[in-house]
PDB file of C-alpha atoms in Angstrom:
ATOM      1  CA  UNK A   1     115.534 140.419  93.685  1.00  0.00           C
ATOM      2  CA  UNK A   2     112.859 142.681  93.793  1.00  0.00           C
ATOM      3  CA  UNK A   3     113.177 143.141  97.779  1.00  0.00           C
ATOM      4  CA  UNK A   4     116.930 143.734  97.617  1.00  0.00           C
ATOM      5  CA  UNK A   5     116.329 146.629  94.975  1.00  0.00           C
ATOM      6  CA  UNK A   6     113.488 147.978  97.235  1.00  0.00           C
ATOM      7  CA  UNK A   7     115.863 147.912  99.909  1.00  0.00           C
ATOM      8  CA  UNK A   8     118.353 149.216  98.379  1.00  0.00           C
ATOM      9  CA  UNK A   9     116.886 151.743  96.686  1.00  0.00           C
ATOM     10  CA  UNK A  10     118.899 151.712  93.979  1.00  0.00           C
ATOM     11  CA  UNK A  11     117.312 150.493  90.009  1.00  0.00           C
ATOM     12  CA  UNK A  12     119.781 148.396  88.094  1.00  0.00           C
ATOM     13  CA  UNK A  13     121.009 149.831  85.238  1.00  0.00           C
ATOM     14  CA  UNK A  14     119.412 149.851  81.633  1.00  0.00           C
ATOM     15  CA  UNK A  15     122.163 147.728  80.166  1.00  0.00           C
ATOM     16  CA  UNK A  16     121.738 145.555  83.174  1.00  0.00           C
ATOM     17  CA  UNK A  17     118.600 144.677  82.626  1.00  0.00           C
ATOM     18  CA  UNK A  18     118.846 144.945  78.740  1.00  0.00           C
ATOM     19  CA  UNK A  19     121.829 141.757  79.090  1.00  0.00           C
ATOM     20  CA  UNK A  20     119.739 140.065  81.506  1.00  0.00           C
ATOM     21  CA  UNK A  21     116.595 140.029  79.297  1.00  0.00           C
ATOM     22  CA  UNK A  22     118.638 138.634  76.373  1.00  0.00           C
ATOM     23  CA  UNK A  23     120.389 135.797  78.830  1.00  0.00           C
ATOM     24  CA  UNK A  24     116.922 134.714  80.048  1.00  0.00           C
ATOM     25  CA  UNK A  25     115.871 135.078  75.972  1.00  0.00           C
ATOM     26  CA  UNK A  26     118.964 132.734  75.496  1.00  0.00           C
ATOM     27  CA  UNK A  27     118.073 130.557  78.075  1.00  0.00           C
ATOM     28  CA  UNK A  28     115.166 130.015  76.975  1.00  0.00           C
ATOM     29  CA  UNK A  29     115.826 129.668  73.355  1.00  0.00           C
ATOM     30  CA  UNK A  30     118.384 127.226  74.695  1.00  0.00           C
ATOM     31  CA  UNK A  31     115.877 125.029  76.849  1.00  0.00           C
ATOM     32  CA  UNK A  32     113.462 124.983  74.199  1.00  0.00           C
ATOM     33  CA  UNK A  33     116.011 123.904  71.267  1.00  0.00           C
ATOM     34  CA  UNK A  34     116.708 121.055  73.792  1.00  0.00           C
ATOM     35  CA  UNK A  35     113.510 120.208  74.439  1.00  0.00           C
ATOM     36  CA  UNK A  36     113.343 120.223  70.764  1.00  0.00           C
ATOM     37  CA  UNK A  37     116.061 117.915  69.942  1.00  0.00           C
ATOM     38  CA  UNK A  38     115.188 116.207  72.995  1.00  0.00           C
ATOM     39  CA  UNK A  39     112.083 115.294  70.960  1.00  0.00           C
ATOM     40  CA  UNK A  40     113.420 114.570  68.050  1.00  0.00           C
ATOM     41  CA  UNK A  41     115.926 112.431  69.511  1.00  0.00           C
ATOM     42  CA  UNK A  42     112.661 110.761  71.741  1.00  0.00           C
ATOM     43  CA  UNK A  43     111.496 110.485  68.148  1.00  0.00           C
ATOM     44  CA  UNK A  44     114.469 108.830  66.411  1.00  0.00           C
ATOM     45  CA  UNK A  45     114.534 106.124  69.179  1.00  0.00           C
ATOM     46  CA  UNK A  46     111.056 105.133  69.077  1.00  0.00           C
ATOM     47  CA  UNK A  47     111.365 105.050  65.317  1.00  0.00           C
ATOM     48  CA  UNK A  48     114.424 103.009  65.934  1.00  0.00           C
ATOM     49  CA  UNK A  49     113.207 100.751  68.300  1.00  0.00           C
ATOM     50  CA  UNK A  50     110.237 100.398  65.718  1.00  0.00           C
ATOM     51  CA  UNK A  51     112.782  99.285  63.055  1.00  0.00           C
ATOM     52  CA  UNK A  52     114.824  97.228  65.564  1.00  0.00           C
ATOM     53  CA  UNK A  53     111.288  95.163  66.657  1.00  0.00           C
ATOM     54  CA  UNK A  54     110.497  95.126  62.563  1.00  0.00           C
ATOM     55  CA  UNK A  55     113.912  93.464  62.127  1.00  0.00           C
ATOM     56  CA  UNK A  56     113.569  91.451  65.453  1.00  0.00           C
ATOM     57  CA  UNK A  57     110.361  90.015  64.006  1.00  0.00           C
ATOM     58  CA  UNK A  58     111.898  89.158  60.695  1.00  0.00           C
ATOM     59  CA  UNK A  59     114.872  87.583  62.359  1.00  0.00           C
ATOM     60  CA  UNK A  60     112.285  85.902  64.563  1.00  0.00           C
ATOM     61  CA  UNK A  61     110.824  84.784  61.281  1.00  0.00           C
ATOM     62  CA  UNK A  62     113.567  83.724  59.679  1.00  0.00           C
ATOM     63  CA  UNK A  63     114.977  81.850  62.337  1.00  0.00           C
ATOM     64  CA  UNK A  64     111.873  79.600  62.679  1.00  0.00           C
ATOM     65  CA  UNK A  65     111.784  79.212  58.846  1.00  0.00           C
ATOM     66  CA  UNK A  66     115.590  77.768  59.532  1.00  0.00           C
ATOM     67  CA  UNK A  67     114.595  75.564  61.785  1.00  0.00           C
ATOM     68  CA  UNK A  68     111.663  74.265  59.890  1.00  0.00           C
ATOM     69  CA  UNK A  69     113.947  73.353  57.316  1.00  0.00           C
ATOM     70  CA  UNK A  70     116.475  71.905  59.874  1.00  0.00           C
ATOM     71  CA  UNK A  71     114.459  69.732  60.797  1.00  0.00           C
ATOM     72  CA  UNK A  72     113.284  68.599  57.532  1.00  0.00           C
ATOM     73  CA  UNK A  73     116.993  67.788  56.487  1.00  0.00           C
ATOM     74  CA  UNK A  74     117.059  66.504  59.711  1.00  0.00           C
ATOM     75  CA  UNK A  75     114.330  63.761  58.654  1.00  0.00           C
ATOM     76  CA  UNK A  76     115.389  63.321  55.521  1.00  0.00           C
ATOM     77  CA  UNK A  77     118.742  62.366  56.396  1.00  0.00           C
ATOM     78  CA  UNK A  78     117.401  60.156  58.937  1.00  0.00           C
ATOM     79  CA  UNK A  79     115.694  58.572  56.015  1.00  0.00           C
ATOM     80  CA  UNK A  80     118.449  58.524  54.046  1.00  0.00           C
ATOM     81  CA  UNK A  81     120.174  56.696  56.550  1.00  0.00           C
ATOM     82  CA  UNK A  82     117.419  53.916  57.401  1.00  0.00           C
ATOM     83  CA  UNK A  83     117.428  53.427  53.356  1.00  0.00           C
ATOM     84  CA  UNK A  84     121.371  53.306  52.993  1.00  0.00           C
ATOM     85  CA  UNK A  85     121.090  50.841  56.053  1.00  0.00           C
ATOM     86  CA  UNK A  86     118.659  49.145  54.232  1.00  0.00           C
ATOM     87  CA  UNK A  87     120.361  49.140  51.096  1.00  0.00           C
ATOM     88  CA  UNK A  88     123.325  47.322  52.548  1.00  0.00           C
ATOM     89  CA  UNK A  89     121.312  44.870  54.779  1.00  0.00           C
ATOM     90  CA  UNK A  90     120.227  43.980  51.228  1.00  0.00           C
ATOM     91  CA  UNK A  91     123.589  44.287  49.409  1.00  0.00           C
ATOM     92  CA  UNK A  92     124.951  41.540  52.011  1.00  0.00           C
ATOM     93  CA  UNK A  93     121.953  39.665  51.452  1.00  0.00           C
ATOM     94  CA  UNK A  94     122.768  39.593  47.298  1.00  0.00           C
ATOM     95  CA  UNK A  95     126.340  39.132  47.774  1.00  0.00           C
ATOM     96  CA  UNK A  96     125.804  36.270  50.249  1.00  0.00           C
ATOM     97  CA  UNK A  97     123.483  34.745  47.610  1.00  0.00           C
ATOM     98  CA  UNK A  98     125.851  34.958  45.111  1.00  0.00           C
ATOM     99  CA  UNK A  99     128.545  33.239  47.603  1.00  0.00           C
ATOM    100  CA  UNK A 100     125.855  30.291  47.982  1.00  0.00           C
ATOM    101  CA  UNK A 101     124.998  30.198  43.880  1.00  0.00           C
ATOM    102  CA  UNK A 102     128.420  30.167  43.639  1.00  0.00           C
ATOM    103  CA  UNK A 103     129.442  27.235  45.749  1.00  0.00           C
ATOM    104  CA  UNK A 104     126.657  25.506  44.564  1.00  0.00           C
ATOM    105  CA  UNK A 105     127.541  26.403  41.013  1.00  0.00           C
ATOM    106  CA  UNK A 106     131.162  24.336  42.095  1.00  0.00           C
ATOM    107  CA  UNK A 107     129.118  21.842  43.596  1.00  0.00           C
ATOM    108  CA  UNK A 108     127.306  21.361  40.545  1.00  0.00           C
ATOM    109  CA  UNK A 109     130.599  21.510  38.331  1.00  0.00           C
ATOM    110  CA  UNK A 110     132.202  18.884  40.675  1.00  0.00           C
ATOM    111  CA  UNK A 111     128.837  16.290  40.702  1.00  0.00           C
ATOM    112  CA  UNK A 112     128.582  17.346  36.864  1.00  0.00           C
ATOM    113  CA  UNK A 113     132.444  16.201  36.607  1.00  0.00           C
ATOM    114  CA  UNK A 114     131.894  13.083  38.547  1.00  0.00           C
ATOM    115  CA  UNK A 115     129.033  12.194  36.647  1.00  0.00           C
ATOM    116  CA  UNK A 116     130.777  12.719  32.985  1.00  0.00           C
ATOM    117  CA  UNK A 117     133.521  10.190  34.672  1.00  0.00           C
ATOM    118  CA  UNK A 118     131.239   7.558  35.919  1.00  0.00           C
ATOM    119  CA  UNK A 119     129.173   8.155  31.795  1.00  0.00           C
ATOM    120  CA  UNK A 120     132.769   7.393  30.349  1.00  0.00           C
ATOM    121  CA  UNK A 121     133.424   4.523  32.361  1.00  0.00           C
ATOM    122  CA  UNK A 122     130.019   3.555  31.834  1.00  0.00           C
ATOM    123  CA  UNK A 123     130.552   3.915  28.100  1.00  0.00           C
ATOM    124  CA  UNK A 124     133.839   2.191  28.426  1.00  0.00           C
ATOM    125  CA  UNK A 125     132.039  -0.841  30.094  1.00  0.00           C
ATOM    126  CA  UNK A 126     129.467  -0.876  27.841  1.00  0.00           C
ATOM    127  CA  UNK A 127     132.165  -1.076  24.987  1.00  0.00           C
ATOM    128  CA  UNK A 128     133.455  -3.774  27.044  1.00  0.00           C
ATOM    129  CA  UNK A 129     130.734  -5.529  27.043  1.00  0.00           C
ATOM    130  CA  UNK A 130     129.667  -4.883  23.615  1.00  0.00           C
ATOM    131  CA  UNK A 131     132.937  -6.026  22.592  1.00  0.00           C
ATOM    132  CA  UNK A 132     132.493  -9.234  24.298  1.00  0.00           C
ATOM    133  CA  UNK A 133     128.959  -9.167  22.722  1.00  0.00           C
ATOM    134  CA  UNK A 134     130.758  -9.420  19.342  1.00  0.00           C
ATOM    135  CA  UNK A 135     133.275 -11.744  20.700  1.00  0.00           C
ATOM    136  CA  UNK A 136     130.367 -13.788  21.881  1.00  0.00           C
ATOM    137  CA  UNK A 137     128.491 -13.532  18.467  1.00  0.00           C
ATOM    138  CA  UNK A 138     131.698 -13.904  16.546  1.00  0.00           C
ATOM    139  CA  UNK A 139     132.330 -17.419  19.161  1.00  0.00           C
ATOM    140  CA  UNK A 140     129.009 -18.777  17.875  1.00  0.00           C
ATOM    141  CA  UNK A 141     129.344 -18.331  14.140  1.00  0.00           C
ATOM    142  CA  UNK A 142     132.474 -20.025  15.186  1.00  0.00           C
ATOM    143  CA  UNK A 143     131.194 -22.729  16.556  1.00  0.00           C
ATOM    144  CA  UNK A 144     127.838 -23.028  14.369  1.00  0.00           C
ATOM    145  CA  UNK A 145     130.911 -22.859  11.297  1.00  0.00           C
ATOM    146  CA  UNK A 146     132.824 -25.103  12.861  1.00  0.00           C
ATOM    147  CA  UNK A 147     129.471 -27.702  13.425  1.00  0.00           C
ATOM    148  CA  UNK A 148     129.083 -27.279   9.934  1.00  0.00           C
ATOM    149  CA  UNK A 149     132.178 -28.085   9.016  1.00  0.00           C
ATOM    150  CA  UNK A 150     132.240 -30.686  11.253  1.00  0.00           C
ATOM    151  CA  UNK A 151     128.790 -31.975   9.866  1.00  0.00           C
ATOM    152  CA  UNK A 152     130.113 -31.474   6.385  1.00  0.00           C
ATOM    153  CA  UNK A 153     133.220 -33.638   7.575  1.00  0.00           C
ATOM    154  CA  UNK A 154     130.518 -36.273   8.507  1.00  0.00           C
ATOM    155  CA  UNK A 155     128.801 -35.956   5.360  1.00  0.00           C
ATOM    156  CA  UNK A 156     131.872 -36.024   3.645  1.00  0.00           C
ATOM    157  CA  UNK A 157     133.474 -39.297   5.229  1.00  0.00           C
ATOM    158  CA  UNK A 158     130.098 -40.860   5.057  1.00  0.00           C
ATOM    159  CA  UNK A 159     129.316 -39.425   0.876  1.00  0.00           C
ATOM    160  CA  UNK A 160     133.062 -41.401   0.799  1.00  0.00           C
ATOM    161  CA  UNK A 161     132.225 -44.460   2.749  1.00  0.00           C
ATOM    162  CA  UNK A 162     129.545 -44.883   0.316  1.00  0.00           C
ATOM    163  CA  UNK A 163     130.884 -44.129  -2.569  1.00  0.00           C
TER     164      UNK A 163
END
């Protein structure tokens, strides 16, 4: 610039000069507002990024507490399970138990009904027999009565063959 006005020989005009000191004032002004907000954008990330790793961090956090406790329902329902299992392993067991008490409970009933039959026939036999007891008894009075009488006969024909 300088060579071309050397060679030329001519100065630029005042107002020339005057518009280009303001543009390059401008320009300047210019670069360094975006420098500026350059920075303070440089700025806004980092203190972003800061508040994104912060968040990451607690996510990070979070997500392991989560787990922690997913796998702690995770055992206990495994638990729960294996007892519920157990449970009915032992809820067959009582109602199978019950099934056998109660066909031995039948059982019983029956031999207990067989066994009241056989006592009443038993009783009825012994009645039997205690009735031919009496008959038996009541056969010898009969015949010790009728020996008696039969003596008394004697003693009667011979008190009259006597007399």
């Amino acid at each position: 610039w300088l060579q071309r006005l050397r060679s030329e020989e001519c100065l630029p005009e005042k107002g020339l000069l005057e518009t280009l000191r303001r543009r390059e004032k401008d320009g300047r002004q210019h670069a360094e507002a975006v420098v500026a907000s350059e920075g303070r954008r440089a700025d806004l990330a980092v203190e972003c990024l800061a508040r994104e790793r912060s968040a990451h961090h607690q996510r990070e956090k979070l997500l392991k507490e989560a787990q922690a406790a997913l796998k702690a329902e995770q055992l206990r329902r495994a638990e729960a399970e294996a007892s519920a299992a157990s449970e009915r392993k032992a809820r067959c067991a009582a109602e199978e138990a019950r099934s056998q008490e109660a066909r031995q409970k039948l059982a019983a009933e029956a031999r207990l009904a067989k066994s009241r039959s056989k006592v009443q026939e038993l009783t009825r036999h012994l009645e039997d027999d205690e009735s031919l007891r009496v008959l038996d008894d009541f056969r010898e009075k009969l015949d010790s009565q009728r020996r008696e009488i039969s003596s008394l006969r004697q003693q009667l024909s011979a008190a009259k063959d006597e007399a």
